[in-house]
Amino acid sequence: MTVKHYLQFTDFTAEEYAYLLERAALLKRKFKNYEKHHSLADRTLAMIFEKASTRTRVSFEAGMYQLGGSVVHLTTGDSQLGRAEPIEDSAKVISRMVDLVMIRTFGQDKIERFAAHSRVPVINGLTNEFHPCQILADIFTYIEHRGSIAGKTVAWVGDGNNMANTWLQAAELLGFRVHVSTPGGYEVNRAIAGVRSNASYAVFENPIDACRDADLVTTDVWTSMGFEAENEARRQAFADWRVDDTMMRAAKPDALFMHCLPAHRGEEVTAEVIDGPQSVVWDEAENRMHVQKALMEYLLLGRQP
Ligand code: CP
Ligand code: NVA
């Protein structure tokens, strides 16, 4: 039997996303009403972190407990993963003892190799290339505030990184557009992003042009985890890619601002914008938990009536 994994956004169809987003809304309503929902009773999730995390850890761990399951937390430093046990061996062993695995690691190839040797579904909790759980939460958050995202324009300001790549995948699959503006040398790469064509995104030299008439403006740290050695060069290169009031004014009057967090006020975004009335970053963070509960349930149980 083939195992279903969630390694990148394109692993599900638009129709599966429609189901997941609806299910996440139901699970969120139940959570808010303190209604018990133990669909994953006796199931165990292993969470493997090779990079730091606050939101991903708390949202998966709290989410799994709310579904009646339990979690095992592993890091590179406290497991044999940090002592060169082959990823394939780790996958074979861990997946005999748990029902589901979430991994945050470096190269996408690592999670692909783990999944290829896992008996149970594997979820991407962030790689250098992709962050699908975050984009799922972002789209859920957009819909909560503004309705369908189909046909809308998302402005991506900053690094052509894992978040940008995943936005491109989502746009191609769900029928919206991304306007991307990055400094030279930090562009999105269509081959790495894994999109079929450039029909659903456009590249702008000037970030204000990318924000023009956008429905959502979003950005991310200038230096992602694993790229710390480039920090100083990036600070200089990204100085004009700080989301500020001028960029937000170029967008539609009811445009939202999102940031996957953690944020650096005064670097990629001003305090006025991230703490301002258009920002939905706290809903966005909370929604990680609701969409991931729907995701875990779907991977283990399939569609629920
Ligand atoms: N947005 C996000 O993935 O946050 P963490 O790095 O805290 O998990
Ligand atoms: N692009 C950032 C996202 C952090 C959640 C990183 O990879 O570090």
PDB file of C-alpha atoms and ligand atoms in Angstrom:
ATOM      1  CA  MET A   1       0.000   0.000   0.000  1.00  0.00           C
ATOM      2  CA  THR A   2       1.393   3.429  -0.862  1.00  0.00           C
ATOM      3  CA  VAL A   3       1.687   5.859   2.013  1.00  0.00           C
ATOM      4  CA  LYS A   4       0.465   9.423   1.552  1.00  0.00           C
ATOM      5  CA  HIS A   5       2.985  12.083   2.585  1.00  0.00           C
ATOM      6  CA  TYR A   6       2.847  15.881   2.725  1.00  0.00           C
ATOM      7  CA  LEU A   7       6.312  16.956   1.577  1.00  0.00           C
ATOM      8  CA  GLN A   8       5.367  19.916  -0.588  1.00  0.00           C
ATOM      9  CA  PHE A   9       2.241  21.898  -1.409  1.00  0.00           C
ATOM     10  CA  THR A  10       1.711  20.085  -4.707  1.00  0.00           C
ATOM     11  CA  ASP A  11       1.234  16.764  -2.893  1.00  0.00           C
ATOM     12  CA  PHE A  12      -2.505  17.511  -2.640  1.00  0.00           C
ATOM     13  CA  THR A  13      -5.037  18.513  -5.276  1.00  0.00           C
ATOM     14  CA  ALA A  14      -7.182  21.655  -5.178  1.00  0.00           C
ATOM     15  CA  GLU A  15     -10.105  19.431  -4.274  1.00  0.00           C
ATOM     16  CA  GLU A  16      -8.216  17.942  -1.301  1.00  0.00           C
ATOM     17  CA  TYR A  17      -7.388  21.475  -0.148  1.00  0.00           C
ATOM     18  CA  ALA A  18     -11.041  22.444  -0.308  1.00  0.00           C
ATOM     19  CA  TYR A  19     -11.810  19.534   2.033  1.00  0.00           C
ATOM     20  CA  LEU A  20      -8.889  20.273   4.386  1.00  0.00           C
ATOM     21  CA  LEU A  21      -9.727  23.966   4.707  1.00  0.00           C
ATOM     22  CA  GLU A  22     -13.328  23.175   5.540  1.00  0.00           C
ATOM     23  CA  ARG A  23     -12.308  20.505   8.012  1.00  0.00           C
ATOM     24  CA  ALA A  24      -9.833  22.900   9.677  1.00  0.00           C
ATOM     25  CA  ALA A  25     -12.643  25.430  10.136  1.00  0.00           C
ATOM     26  CA  LEU A  26     -14.782  22.738  11.811  1.00  0.00           C
ATOM     27  CA  LEU A  27     -11.919  21.649  14.097  1.00  0.00           C
ATOM     28  CA  LYS A  28     -11.256  25.284  15.003  1.00  0.00           C
ATOM     29  CA  ARG A  29     -14.908  25.833  15.950  1.00  0.00           C
ATOM     30  CA  LYS A  30     -14.864  22.713  18.129  1.00  0.00           C
ATOM     31  CA  PHE A  31     -11.619  23.824  19.797  1.00  0.00           C
ATOM     32  CA  LYS A  32     -13.081  27.259  20.578  1.00  0.00           C
ATOM     33  CA  ASN A  33     -16.141  25.584  22.143  1.00  0.00           C
ATOM     34  CA  TYR A  34     -14.055  23.127  24.220  1.00  0.00           C
ATOM     35  CA  GLU A  35     -15.713  20.242  22.361  1.00  0.00           C
ATOM     36  CA  LYS A  36     -13.705  17.058  22.636  1.00  0.00           C
ATOM     37  CA  HIS A  37     -12.511  15.663  19.304  1.00  0.00           C
ATOM     38  CA  HIS A  38     -10.324  12.604  19.839  1.00  0.00           C
ATOM     39  CA  SER A  39     -10.139  11.255  16.299  1.00  0.00           C
ATOM     40  CA  LEU A  40      -6.446  10.305  16.729  1.00  0.00           C
ATOM     41  CA  ALA A  41      -6.740   8.577  20.123  1.00  0.00           C
ATOM     42  CA  ASP A  42      -3.825   6.166  20.684  1.00  0.00           C
ATOM     43  CA  ARG A  43      -1.915   7.544  17.691  1.00  0.00           C
ATOM     44  CA  THR A  44       1.606   8.910  18.090  1.00  0.00           C
ATOM     45  CA  LEU A  45       3.347  11.658  16.157  1.00  0.00           C
ATOM     46  CA  ALA A  46       7.167  11.846  16.094  1.00  0.00           C
ATOM     47  CA  MET A  47       8.460  15.382  15.571  1.00  0.00           C
ATOM     48  CA  ILE A  48      12.046  15.643  14.337  1.00  0.00           C
ATOM     49  CA  PHE A  49      13.668  19.060  14.508  1.00  0.00           C
ATOM     50  CA  GLU A  50      17.033  19.697  12.870  1.00  0.00           C
ATOM     51  CA  LYS A  51      16.370  23.457  13.113  1.00  0.00           C
ATOM     52  CA  ALA A  52      14.852  25.649  15.836  1.00  0.00           C
ATOM     53  CA  SER A  53      11.098  26.189  16.165  1.00  0.00           C
ATOM     54  CA  THR A  54       8.449  27.743  18.373  1.00  0.00           C
ATOM     55  CA  ARG A  55       5.215  27.712  16.331  1.00  0.00           C
ATOM     56  CA  THR A  56       5.731  24.420  14.532  1.00  0.00           C
ATOM     57  CA  ARG A  57       6.545  22.565  17.719  1.00  0.00           C
ATOM     58  CA  VAL A  58       3.731  24.018  19.805  1.00  0.00           C
ATOM     59  CA  SER A  59       1.108  23.774  17.057  1.00  0.00           C
ATOM     60  CA  PHE A  60       1.849  20.124  16.224  1.00  0.00           C
ATOM     61  CA  GLU A  61       2.263  19.085  19.844  1.00  0.00           C
ATOM     62  CA  ALA A  62      -0.818  20.864  21.196  1.00  0.00           C
ATOM     63  CA  GLY A  63      -2.784  19.815  18.104  1.00  0.00           C
ATOM     64  CA  MET A  64      -1.925  16.142  18.506  1.00  0.00           C
ATOM     65  CA  TYR A  65      -2.914  16.162  22.200  1.00  0.00           C
ATOM     66  CA  GLN A  66      -6.209  17.844  21.305  1.00  0.00           C
ATOM     67  CA  LEU A  67      -6.873  14.999  18.856  1.00  0.00           C
ATOM     68  CA  GLY A  68      -6.327  12.487  21.660  1.00  0.00           C
ATOM     69  CA  GLY A  69      -2.878  11.382  20.504  1.00  0.00           C
ATOM     70  CA  SER A  70       0.617  11.824  21.847  1.00  0.00           C
ATOM     71  CA  VAL A  71       3.970  13.069  20.581  1.00  0.00           C
ATOM     72  CA  VAL A  72       7.660  12.212  20.691  1.00  0.00           C
ATOM     73  CA  HIS A  73      10.055  15.132  20.240  1.00  0.00           C
ATOM     74  CA  LEU A  74      13.503  14.529  18.733  1.00  0.00           C
ATOM     75  CA  THR A  75      16.268  16.916  17.777  1.00  0.00           C
ATOM     76  CA  THR A  76      19.569  16.420  16.001  1.00  0.00           C
ATOM     77  CA  GLY A  77      21.377  17.108  19.280  1.00  0.00           C
ATOM     78  CA  ASP A  78      19.560  14.533  21.398  1.00  0.00           C
ATOM     79  CA  SER A  79      19.161  11.674  18.921  1.00  0.00           C
ATOM     80  CA  GLN A  80      21.406   9.493  16.782  1.00  0.00           C
ATOM     81  CA  LEU A  81      20.481  11.687  13.806  1.00  0.00           C
ATOM     82  CA  GLY A  82      23.203  14.055  15.000  1.00  0.00           C
ATOM     83  CA  ARG A  83      25.691  11.193  15.160  1.00  0.00           C
ATOM     84  CA  ALA A  84      25.403  10.236  11.503  1.00  0.00           C
ATOM     85  CA  GLU A  85      22.875   7.393  11.703  1.00  0.00           C
ATOM     86  CA  PRO A  86      21.697   7.144   8.093  1.00  0.00           C
ATOM     87  CA  ILE A  87      18.389   8.915   7.465  1.00  0.00           C
ATOM     88  CA  GLU A  88      17.047   5.732   5.810  1.00  0.00           C
ATOM     89  CA  ASP A  89      17.745   3.669   8.950  1.00  0.00           C
ATOM     90  CA  SER A  90      16.175   6.330  11.158  1.00  0.00           C
ATOM     91  CA  ALA A  91      13.062   6.319   8.957  1.00  0.00           C
ATOM     92  CA  LYS A  92      12.729   2.529   9.103  1.00  0.00           C
ATOM     93  CA  VAL A  93      13.058   2.464  12.889  1.00  0.00           C
ATOM     94  CA  ILE A  94      10.964   5.497  13.846  1.00  0.00           C
ATOM     95  CA  SER A  95       8.145   4.598  11.466  1.00  0.00           C
ATOM     96  CA  ARG A  96       7.757   1.152  13.104  1.00  0.00           C
ATOM     97  CA  MET A  97       6.918   2.814  16.411  1.00  0.00           C
ATOM     98  CA  VAL A  98       4.785   5.833  15.570  1.00  0.00           C
ATOM     99  CA  ASP A  99       1.854   6.555  13.254  1.00  0.00           C
ATOM    100  CA  LEU A 100       2.993   9.836  11.773  1.00  0.00           C
ATOM    101  CA  VAL A 101       6.242  11.812  11.443  1.00  0.00           C
ATOM    102  CA  MET A 102       6.806  15.567  11.111  1.00  0.00           C
ATOM    103  CA  ILE A 103      10.286  16.698  10.084  1.00  0.00           C
ATOM    104  CA  ARG A 104      11.949  20.116   9.994  1.00  0.00           C
ATOM    105  CA  THR A 105      15.304  19.839   8.259  1.00  0.00           C
ATOM    106  CA  PHE A 106      17.677  21.351   5.717  1.00  0.00           C
ATOM    107  CA  GLY A 107      17.562  19.990   2.141  1.00  0.00           C
ATOM    108  CA  GLN A 108      14.291  18.706   0.675  1.00  0.00           C
ATOM    109  CA  ASP A 109      16.246  15.613  -0.418  1.00  0.00           C
ATOM    110  CA  LYS A 110      16.558  14.603   3.258  1.00  0.00           C
ATOM    111  CA  ILE A 111      12.826  14.555   3.878  1.00  0.00           C
ATOM    112  CA  GLU A 112      12.272  12.784   0.524  1.00  0.00           C
ATOM    113  CA  ARG A 113      14.745  10.069   1.552  1.00  0.00           C
ATOM    114  CA  PHE A 114      13.105   9.720   4.963  1.00  0.00           C
ATOM    115  CA  ALA A 115       9.662   9.435   3.377  1.00  0.00           C
ATOM    116  CA  ALA A 116      10.870   6.841   0.864  1.00  0.00           C
ATOM    117  CA  HIS A 117      11.791   4.548   3.779  1.00  0.00           C
ATOM    118  CA  SER A 118       8.926   5.380   6.119  1.00  0.00           C
ATOM    119  CA  ARG A 119       5.962   3.067   6.738  1.00  0.00           C
ATOM    120  CA  VAL A 120       3.894   6.030   7.913  1.00  0.00           C
ATOM    121  CA  PRO A 121       2.970   9.475   6.520  1.00  0.00           C
ATOM    122  CA  VAL A 122       5.657  12.156   6.720  1.00  0.00           C
ATOM    123  CA  ILE A 123       4.875  15.883   6.986  1.00  0.00           C
ATOM    124  CA  ASN A 124       7.236  18.690   5.972  1.00  0.00           C
ATOM    125  CA  GLY A 125       7.589  21.053   8.935  1.00  0.00           C
ATOM    126  CA  LEU A 126       9.955  23.273   6.866  1.00  0.00           C
ATOM    127  CA  THR A 127      12.891  22.552   4.612  1.00  0.00           C
ATOM    128  CA  ASN A 128      15.270  24.928   2.845  1.00  0.00           C
ATOM    129  CA  GLU A 129      12.964  24.685  -0.179  1.00  0.00           C
ATOM    130  CA  PHE A 130       9.399  24.547   1.207  1.00  0.00           C
ATOM    131  CA  HIS A 131       7.094  25.308   4.146  1.00  0.00           C
ATOM    132  CA  PRO A 132       3.727  23.853   3.067  1.00  0.00           C
ATOM    133  CA  CYS A 133       2.054  23.793   6.521  1.00  0.00           C
ATOM    134  CA  GLN A 134       2.654  27.529   6.833  1.00  0.00           C
ATOM    135  CA  ILE A 135       1.132  28.350   3.448  1.00  0.00           C
ATOM    136  CA  LEU A 136      -1.843  26.136   4.253  1.00  0.00           C
ATOM    137  CA  ALA A 137      -2.345  28.199   7.435  1.00  0.00           C
ATOM    138  CA  ASP A 138      -1.856  31.460   5.523  1.00  0.00           C
ATOM    139  CA  ILE A 139      -4.489  30.556   2.934  1.00  0.00           C
ATOM    140  CA  PHE A 140      -6.895  29.451   5.678  1.00  0.00           C
ATOM    141  CA  THR A 141      -6.288  32.808   7.404  1.00  0.00           C
ATOM    142  CA  TYR A 142      -6.863  34.750   4.180  1.00  0.00           C
ATOM    143  CA  ILE A 143     -10.160  32.935   3.605  1.00  0.00           C
ATOM    144  CA  GLU A 144     -11.293  33.566   7.201  1.00  0.00           C
ATOM    145  CA  HIS A 145     -10.769  37.302   6.770  1.00  0.00           C
ATOM    146  CA  ARG A 146     -11.596  37.908   3.107  1.00  0.00           C
ATOM    147  CA  GLY A 147     -13.181  34.814   1.516  1.00  0.00           C
ATOM    148  CA  SER A 148     -11.839  32.831  -1.424  1.00  0.00           C
ATOM    149  CA  ILE A 149      -8.239  33.483  -2.476  1.00  0.00           C
ATOM    150  CA  ALA A 150      -8.890  32.400  -6.095  1.00  0.00           C
ATOM    151  CA  GLY A 151      -8.185  35.247  -8.509  1.00  0.00           C
ATOM    152  CA  LYS A 152      -6.500  37.372  -5.813  1.00  0.00           C
ATOM    153  CA  THR A 153      -2.989  38.859  -5.833  1.00  0.00           C
ATOM    154  CA  VAL A 154      -0.389  38.086  -3.174  1.00  0.00           C
ATOM    155  CA  ALA A 155       2.683  40.360  -3.029  1.00  0.00           C
ATOM    156  CA  TRP A 156       5.845  38.605  -1.880  1.00  0.00           C
ATOM    157  CA  VAL A 157       8.509  41.085  -0.748  1.00  0.00           C
ATOM    158  CA  GLY A 158      11.957  39.793   0.222  1.00  0.00           C
ATOM    159  CA  ASP A 159      13.885  36.568  -0.098  1.00  0.00           C
ATOM    160  CA  GLY A 160      13.158  33.993  -2.815  1.00  0.00           C
ATOM    161  CA  ASN A 161      13.107  31.357  -0.069  1.00  0.00           C
ATOM    162  CA  ASN A 162      11.105  28.341   1.165  1.00  0.00           C
ATOM    163  CA  MET A 163       8.029  30.498   1.818  1.00  0.00           C
ATOM    164  CA  ALA A 164       8.210  32.179  -1.598  1.00  0.00           C
ATOM    165  CA  ASN A 165       8.581  28.803  -3.355  1.00  0.00           C
ATOM    166  CA  THR A 166       5.558  27.421  -1.541  1.00  0.00           C
ATOM    167  CA  TRP A 167       3.450  30.491  -2.369  1.00  0.00           C
ATOM    168  CA  LEU A 168       4.285  29.890  -6.052  1.00  0.00           C
ATOM    169  CA  GLN A 169       3.161  26.267  -5.812  1.00  0.00           C
ATOM    170  CA  ALA A 170      -0.055  27.271  -4.068  1.00  0.00           C
ATOM    171  CA  ALA A 171      -0.837  29.983  -6.624  1.00  0.00           C
ATOM    172  CA  GLU A 172      -0.468  27.581  -9.540  1.00  0.00           C
ATOM    173  CA  LEU A 173      -2.638  24.982  -7.843  1.00  0.00           C
ATOM    174  CA  LEU A 174      -5.364  27.198  -6.370  1.00  0.00           C
ATOM    175  CA  GLY A 175      -5.664  29.845  -9.075  1.00  0.00           C
ATOM    176  CA  PHE A 176      -4.308  33.080  -7.619  1.00  0.00           C
ATOM    177  CA  ARG A 177      -1.308  35.257  -8.547  1.00  0.00           C
ATOM    178  CA  VAL A 178       1.934  36.070  -6.760  1.00  0.00           C
ATOM    179  CA  HIS A 179       3.809  39.322  -7.421  1.00  0.00           C
ATOM    180  CA  VAL A 180       7.383  38.685  -6.359  1.00  0.00           C
ATOM    181  CA  SER A 181      10.053  41.272  -5.621  1.00  0.00           C
ATOM    182  CA  THR A 182      13.456  40.187  -4.335  1.00  0.00           C
ATOM    183  CA  PRO A 183      16.889  41.825  -4.382  1.00  0.00           C
ATOM    184  CA  GLY A 184      19.175  40.721  -7.216  1.00  0.00           C
ATOM    185  CA  GLY A 185      20.840  37.408  -6.389  1.00  0.00           C
ATOM    186  CA  TYR A 186      17.923  36.254  -4.190  1.00  0.00           C
ATOM    187  CA  GLU A 187      15.346  35.617  -6.934  1.00  0.00           C
ATOM    188  CA  VAL A 188      12.857  32.763  -6.922  1.00  0.00           C
ATOM    189  CA  ASN A 189      13.956  29.883  -9.074  1.00  0.00           C
ATOM    190  CA  ARG A 190      11.104  28.205 -10.950  1.00  0.00           C
ATOM    191  CA  ALA A 191      12.892  24.854 -11.094  1.00  0.00           C
ATOM    192  CA  ILE A 192      13.501  24.805  -7.332  1.00  0.00           C
ATOM    193  CA  ALA A 193      10.006  26.099  -6.606  1.00  0.00           C
ATOM    194  CA  GLY A 194       8.679  23.226  -8.695  1.00  0.00           C
ATOM    195  CA  VAL A 195       6.087  25.156 -10.671  1.00  0.00           C
ATOM    196  CA  ARG A 196       5.167  24.230 -14.222  1.00  0.00           C
ATOM    197  CA  SER A 197       5.075  27.722 -15.740  1.00  0.00           C
ATOM    198  CA  ASN A 198       5.381  31.398 -14.846  1.00  0.00           C
ATOM    199  CA  ALA A 199       1.724  32.069 -15.618  1.00  0.00           C
ATOM    200  CA  SER A 200       0.688  32.485 -11.978  1.00  0.00           C
ATOM    201  CA  TYR A 201       3.485  34.794 -10.880  1.00  0.00           C
ATOM    202  CA  ALA A 202       5.208  37.968 -12.040  1.00  0.00           C
ATOM    203  CA  VAL A 203       8.565  39.396 -10.992  1.00  0.00           C
ATOM    204  CA  PHE A 204       9.027  43.095 -10.117  1.00  0.00           C
ATOM    205  CA  GLU A 205      12.301  44.916  -9.573  1.00  0.00           C
ATOM    206  CA  ASN A 206      10.718  47.472  -7.274  1.00  0.00           C
ATOM    207  CA  PRO A 207       8.877  46.055  -4.228  1.00  0.00           C
ATOM    208  CA  ILE A 208       6.323  48.891  -4.360  1.00  0.00           C
ATOM    209  CA  ASP A 209       5.315  47.746  -7.839  1.00  0.00           C
ATOM    210  CA  ALA A 210       4.854  44.205  -6.519  1.00  0.00           C
ATOM    211  CA  CYS A 211       2.540  45.546  -3.792  1.00  0.00           C
ATOM    212  CA  ARG A 212       0.439  47.651  -6.159  1.00  0.00           C
ATOM    213  CA  ASP A 213      -3.237  46.604  -5.873  1.00  0.00           C
ATOM    214  CA  ALA A 214      -2.308  43.444  -3.989  1.00  0.00           C
ATOM    215  CA  ASP A 215      -4.910  41.756  -1.768  1.00  0.00           C
ATOM    216  CA  LEU A 216      -2.247  40.418   0.590  1.00  0.00           C
ATOM    217  CA  VAL A 217       1.284  41.653   1.284  1.00  0.00           C
ATOM    218  CA  THR A 218       3.632  39.161   2.860  1.00  0.00           C
ATOM    219  CA  THR A 219       7.294  38.854   3.720  1.00  0.00           C
ATOM    220  CA  ASP A 220       9.710  36.792   5.789  1.00  0.00           C
ATOM    221  CA  VAL A 221      13.096  37.088   7.487  1.00  0.00           C
ATOM    222  CA  TRP A 222      16.000  38.240   5.338  1.00  0.00           C
ATOM    223  CA  THR A 223      18.131  35.359   6.586  1.00  0.00           C
ATOM    224  CA  SER A 224      16.502  31.959   6.861  1.00  0.00           C
ATOM    225  CA  MET A 225      17.746  29.227   9.175  1.00  0.00           C
ATOM    226  CA  GLY A 226      20.845  27.600   7.753  1.00  0.00           C
ATOM    227  CA  PHE A 227      21.981  30.781   5.963  1.00  0.00           C
ATOM    228  CA  GLU A 228      23.290  32.670   9.013  1.00  0.00           C
ATOM    229  CA  ALA A 229      26.780  33.056   7.509  1.00  0.00           C
ATOM    230  CA  GLU A 230      25.235  35.372   4.876  1.00  0.00           C
ATOM    231  CA  ASN A 231      23.576  37.603   7.459  1.00  0.00           C
ATOM    232  CA  GLU A 232      25.635  40.761   6.919  1.00  0.00           C
ATOM    233  CA  ALA A 233      25.560  40.589   3.110  1.00  0.00           C
ATOM    234  CA  ARG A 234      21.797  40.034   3.247  1.00  0.00           C
ATOM    235  CA  ARG A 235      21.203  42.999   5.573  1.00  0.00           C
ATOM    236  CA  GLN A 236      22.792  45.228   2.970  1.00  0.00           C
ATOM    237  CA  ALA A 237      21.143  43.628  -0.055  1.00  0.00           C
ATOM    238  CA  PHE A 238      17.627  43.644   1.469  1.00  0.00           C
ATOM    239  CA  ALA A 239      17.578  47.201   2.903  1.00  0.00           C
ATOM    240  CA  ASP A 240      14.962  48.373   0.349  1.00  0.00           C
ATOM    241  CA  TRP A 241      12.788  45.287   0.836  1.00  0.00           C
ATOM    242  CA  ARG A 242      11.339  46.310   4.208  1.00  0.00           C
ATOM    243  CA  VAL A 243       7.532  46.246   4.177  1.00  0.00           C
ATOM    244  CA  ASP A 244       6.419  49.678   5.379  1.00  0.00           C
ATOM    245  CA  ASP A 245       3.415  51.996   5.180  1.00  0.00           C
ATOM    246  CA  THR A 246       4.323  53.112   1.651  1.00  0.00           C
ATOM    247  CA  MET A 247       4.168  49.529   0.401  1.00  0.00           C
ATOM    248  CA  MET A 248       0.913  48.876   2.268  1.00  0.00           C
ATOM    249  CA  ARG A 249      -0.592  52.046   0.782  1.00  0.00           C
ATOM    250  CA  ALA A 250       0.280  50.794  -2.715  1.00  0.00           C
ATOM    251  CA  ALA A 251      -1.761  47.650  -2.026  1.00  0.00           C
ATOM    252  CA  LYS A 252      -5.588  47.586  -1.968  1.00  0.00           C
ATOM    253  CA  PRO A 253      -7.105  49.534   0.944  1.00  0.00           C
ATOM    254  CA  ASP A 254      -8.367  46.300   2.510  1.00  0.00           C
ATOM    255  CA  ALA A 255      -5.138  44.365   1.896  1.00  0.00           C
ATOM    256  CA  LEU A 256      -3.947  42.077   4.687  1.00  0.00           C
ATOM    257  CA  PHE A 257      -0.377  41.762   5.936  1.00  0.00           C
ATOM    258  CA  MET A 258       1.072  38.350   6.828  1.00  0.00           C
ATOM    259  CA  HIS A 259       4.420  37.106   8.131  1.00  0.00           C
ATOM    260  CA  CYS A 260       5.069  33.484   9.076  1.00  0.00           C
ATOM    261  CA  LEU A 261       7.107  34.668  12.113  1.00  0.00           C
ATOM    262  CA  PRO A 262       9.513  34.977  13.825  1.00  0.00           C
ATOM    263  CA  ALA A 263       9.769  38.613  12.677  1.00  0.00           C
ATOM    264  CA  HIS A 264      12.466  41.235  13.034  1.00  0.00           C
ATOM    265  CA  ARG A 265      10.807  44.649  13.393  1.00  0.00           C
ATOM    266  CA  GLY A 266      12.852  47.280  11.592  1.00  0.00           C
ATOM    267  CA  GLU A 267      14.358  44.714   9.201  1.00  0.00           C
ATOM    268  CA  GLU A 268      11.902  42.985   6.844  1.00  0.00           C
ATOM    269  CA  VAL A 269       8.867  44.838   8.264  1.00  0.00           C
ATOM    270  CA  THR A 270       8.258  48.002  10.261  1.00  0.00           C
ATOM    271  CA  ALA A 271       6.595  47.801  13.668  1.00  0.00           C
ATOM    272  CA  GLU A 272       3.786  50.023  12.301  1.00  0.00           C
ATOM    273  CA  VAL A 273       2.867  47.410   9.707  1.00  0.00           C
ATOM    274  CA  ILE A 274       3.236  44.186  11.697  1.00  0.00           C
ATOM    275  CA  ASP A 275       1.511  45.682  14.740  1.00  0.00           C
ATOM    276  CA  GLY A 276      -0.928  47.704  12.621  1.00  0.00           C
ATOM    277  CA  PRO A 277      -4.592  47.174  11.690  1.00  0.00           C
ATOM    278  CA  GLN A 278      -3.949  45.272   8.430  1.00  0.00           C
ATOM    279  CA  SER A 279      -1.748  42.653  10.090  1.00  0.00           C
ATOM    280  CA  VAL A 280      -3.244  39.225  10.816  1.00  0.00           C
ATOM    281  CA  VAL A 281      -0.031  37.562  11.991  1.00  0.00           C
ATOM    282  CA  TRP A 282      -1.426  36.271  15.292  1.00  0.00           C
ATOM    283  CA  ASP A 283      -4.402  34.583  13.614  1.00  0.00           C
ATOM    284  CA  GLU A 284      -1.938  33.217  11.074  1.00  0.00           C
ATOM    285  CA  ALA A 285       0.203  31.691  13.843  1.00  0.00           C
ATOM    286  CA  GLU A 286      -2.797  30.192  15.679  1.00  0.00           C
ATOM    287  CA  ASN A 287      -4.191  28.757  12.478  1.00  0.00           C
ATOM    288  CA  ARG A 288      -1.100  26.594  12.047  1.00  0.00           C
ATOM    289  CA  MET A 289      -2.580  24.386  14.743  1.00  0.00           C
ATOM    290  CA  HIS A 290      -6.054  24.141  13.241  1.00  0.00           C
ATOM    291  CA  VAL A 291      -4.927  23.325   9.700  1.00  0.00           C
ATOM    292  CA  GLN A 292      -2.340  20.829  10.904  1.00  0.00           C
ATOM    293  CA  LYS A 293      -4.954  19.012  12.975  1.00  0.00           C
ATOM    294  CA  ALA A 294      -7.007  18.643   9.794  1.00  0.00           C
ATOM    295  CA  LEU A 295      -3.883  17.553   7.913  1.00  0.00           C
ATOM    296  CA  MET A 296      -2.853  14.889  10.457  1.00  0.00           C
ATOM    297  CA  GLU A 297      -6.383  13.524  10.622  1.00  0.00           C
ATOM    298  CA  TYR A 298      -6.590  13.391   6.828  1.00  0.00           C
ATOM    299  CA  LEU A 299      -3.258  11.601   6.412  1.00  0.00           C
ATOM    300  CA  LEU A 300      -4.208   8.961   8.992  1.00  0.00           C
ATOM    301  CA  LEU A 301      -7.951   8.533   8.548  1.00  0.00           C
ATOM    302  CA  GLY A 302      -8.779   9.998   5.151  1.00  0.00           C
ATOM    303  CA  ARG A 303     -11.923  12.032   4.648  1.00  0.00           C
ATOM    304  CA  GLN A 304     -14.295  12.207   7.568  1.00  0.00           C
ATOM    305  CA  PRO A 305     -18.042  12.300   6.989  1.00  0.00           C
TER     306      PRO A 305
HETATM  307  N1   CP B   1       6.490  30.017  11.223  1.00  0.00           N
HETATM  308  C1   CP B   1       7.159  29.023  11.784  1.00  0.00           C
HETATM  309  O1   CP B   1       7.329  27.951  11.217  1.00  0.00           O
HETATM  310  O2   CP B   1       7.635  29.293  13.043  1.00  0.00           O
HETATM  311  P1   CP B   1       8.648  28.422  13.900  1.00  0.00           P
HETATM  312  O3   CP B   1       9.992  28.515  13.242  1.00  0.00           O
HETATM  313  O4   CP B   1       8.635  29.066  15.261  1.00  0.00           O
HETATM  314  O5   CP B   1       8.175  27.006  13.947  1.00  0.00           O
HETATM  315  N1  NVA B   2      12.213  31.275   5.875  1.00  0.00           N
HETATM  316  C1  NVA B   2      12.310  31.091   7.303  1.00  0.00           C
HETATM  317  C2  NVA B   2      10.990  30.666   7.853  1.00  0.00           C
HETATM  318  C3  NVA B   2      10.973  30.445   9.345  1.00  0.00           C
HETATM  319  C4  NVA B   2       9.656  29.910   9.843  1.00  0.00           C
HETATM  320  C5  NVA B   2      13.388  30.062   7.590  1.00  0.00           C
HETATM  321  O1  NVA B   2      13.479  29.085   6.837  1.00  0.00           O
HETATM  322  O2  NVA B   2      14.122  30.219   8.561  1.00  0.00           O
END
